[in-house]
Every structure is written in structure tokens, then in C-alpha cells.
Tab-separated table of C-alpha atoms in Angstrom:
chain	number	residue	atom	x	y	z
J	1	UNK	CA	21.021	70.805	5.649
J	2	UNK	CA	22.564	73.613	3.556
J	3	UNK	CA	26.057	72.845	4.894
J	4	UNK	CA	25.956	69.495	3.070
J	5	UNK	CA	24.728	71.068	-0.175
J	6	UNK	CA	27.320	70.758	-2.946
J	7	UNK	CA	25.857	73.292	-5.370
J	8	UNK	CA	25.867	77.079	-5.601
J	9	UNK	CA	24.164	78.876	-2.694
J	10	UNK	CA	22.483	82.211	-3.454
J	11	UNK	CA	20.541	84.806	-1.494
J	12	UNK	CA	18.273	87.350	-3.168
J	13	UNK	CA	17.714	90.354	-0.937
J	14	UNK	CA	16.966	94.064	-1.186
J	15	UNK	CA	19.495	95.333	1.369
J	16	UNK	CA	22.257	97.690	0.251
J	17	UNK	CA	25.519	96.255	-0.949
J	18	UNK	CA	27.024	94.646	-4.013
J	19	UNK	CA	25.083	91.863	-5.704
J	20	UNK	CA	25.758	89.677	-8.718
J	21	UNK	CA	23.373	89.348	-11.610
J	22	UNK	CA	21.884	85.900	-11.146
J	23	UNK	CA	22.773	84.966	-14.732
J	24	UNK	CA	26.478	85.571	-14.080
J	25	UNK	CA	26.789	82.994	-11.293
J	26	UNK	CA	24.785	80.050	-12.654
J	27	UNK	CA	26.539	77.878	-15.229
J	28	UNK	CA	24.427	75.514	-17.324
J	29	UNK	CA	23.387	72.362	-15.533
J	30	UNK	CA	24.462	73.486	-12.064
J	31	UNK	CA	22.664	72.694	-8.833
J	32	UNK	CA	21.707	75.719	-6.801
J	33	UNK	CA	19.898	76.733	-3.666
J	34	UNK	CA	18.398	80.212	-3.430
J	35	UNK	CA	17.015	81.998	-0.398
J	36	UNK	CA	14.121	84.341	-1.132
J	37	UNK	CA	12.991	86.465	1.755
J	38	UNK	CA	9.609	86.983	3.313
J	39	UNK	CA	7.454	90.035	2.718
J	40	UNK	CA	9.537	92.971	3.911
J	41	UNK	CA	12.794	91.182	3.008
J	42	UNK	CA	15.433	89.533	5.180
J	43	UNK	CA	16.748	91.346	8.224
J	44	UNK	CA	20.320	92.639	8.031
J	45	UNK	CA	21.329	89.943	10.518
J	46	UNK	CA	19.844	87.199	8.330
J	47	UNK	CA	21.718	88.481	5.274
J	48	UNK	CA	25.012	88.620	7.190
J	49	UNK	CA	24.473	85.077	8.486
J	50	UNK	CA	23.801	83.790	4.961
J	51	UNK	CA	26.894	85.533	3.580
J	52	UNK	CA	29.021	84.109	6.404
J	53	UNK	CA	27.774	80.653	5.391
J	54	UNK	CA	28.831	80.926	1.767
J	55	UNK	CA	25.735	82.341	0.107
J	56	UNK	CA	26.361	84.632	-2.872
J	57	UNK	CA	24.228	87.803	-2.956
J	58	UNK	CA	22.247	88.132	-6.191
J	59	UNK	CA	19.848	90.585	-7.736
J	60	UNK	CA	16.627	89.551	-9.437
J	61	UNK	CA	16.444	92.866	-11.295
J	62	UNK	CA	15.421	96.414	-10.548
J	63	UNK	CA	11.839	95.648	-9.527
J	64	UNK	CA	10.900	94.573	-6.026
J	65	UNK	CA	8.910	91.356	-6.336
J	66	UNK	CA	6.434	89.771	-3.960
J	67	UNK	CA	7.822	86.641	-2.316
J	68	UNK	CA	5.645	84.218	-4.274
J	69	UNK	CA	6.355	86.064	-7.538
J	70	UNK	CA	10.110	86.098	-6.889
J	71	UNK	CA	10.163	82.348	-6.280
J	72	UNK	CA	8.313	81.635	-9.509
J	73	UNK	CA	10.436	84.122	-11.473
J	74	UNK	CA	13.649	82.450	-10.251
J	75	UNK	CA	12.431	78.974	-11.191
J	76	UNK	CA	11.437	80.048	-14.701
J	77	UNK	CA	14.484	82.239	-15.360
J	78	UNK	CA	17.016	79.712	-14.116
J	79	UNK	CA	15.358	76.905	-16.035
J	80	UNK	CA	15.573	78.922	-19.242
J	81	UNK	CA	19.143	80.068	-18.565
J	82	UNK	CA	20.683	76.818	-17.381
J	83	UNK	CA	18.835	74.108	-19.302
J	84	UNK	CA	20.121	72.369	-22.393
J	85	UNK	CA	17.502	72.618	-25.145
């Protein structure tokens, strides 16, 4: 249940509105949960519901990615950005 999650909650969506760069909200070693939408993106209602429940809107860059590509890109990028080498 996401309400019991004690890490950072993110939502990546393509709707209009301000979004953080994902690298600016993930400190090294943090736990995070990210919502990545289906093909066609989240509905406006889904985005509002996520924001009302503490999710931070983030951008994955200027390109629109397929769902499966976005998930893989987030895993790789966050591993590289937040891991201790």
C-alpha cells in the first residue's frame, strides 16, 4: 500500500504543469516509488489523485517514451544517480 511507503513518491506524466527533474528529487541511497503511465499517459484525474496523495511530478526528459522504455530508463538512470560506487 503506497500510504505505508516511507520513501519518495514520484509520478512521471506528460500532462501540462510544473515538473521536477527526476535528478533533483532523489538523494543518494533513497527509497522511491514511481508511477509510469500506460500508453497514452495517465488521465488528468489520475494525475490529480496522485498529487493529492503526495506524489511529486517529475519529468523524464523532453522525449515521450513508451511505457516499457520509460520503466527501464528510470531504473537505469536512478541506479546510476543514486548508487554509491
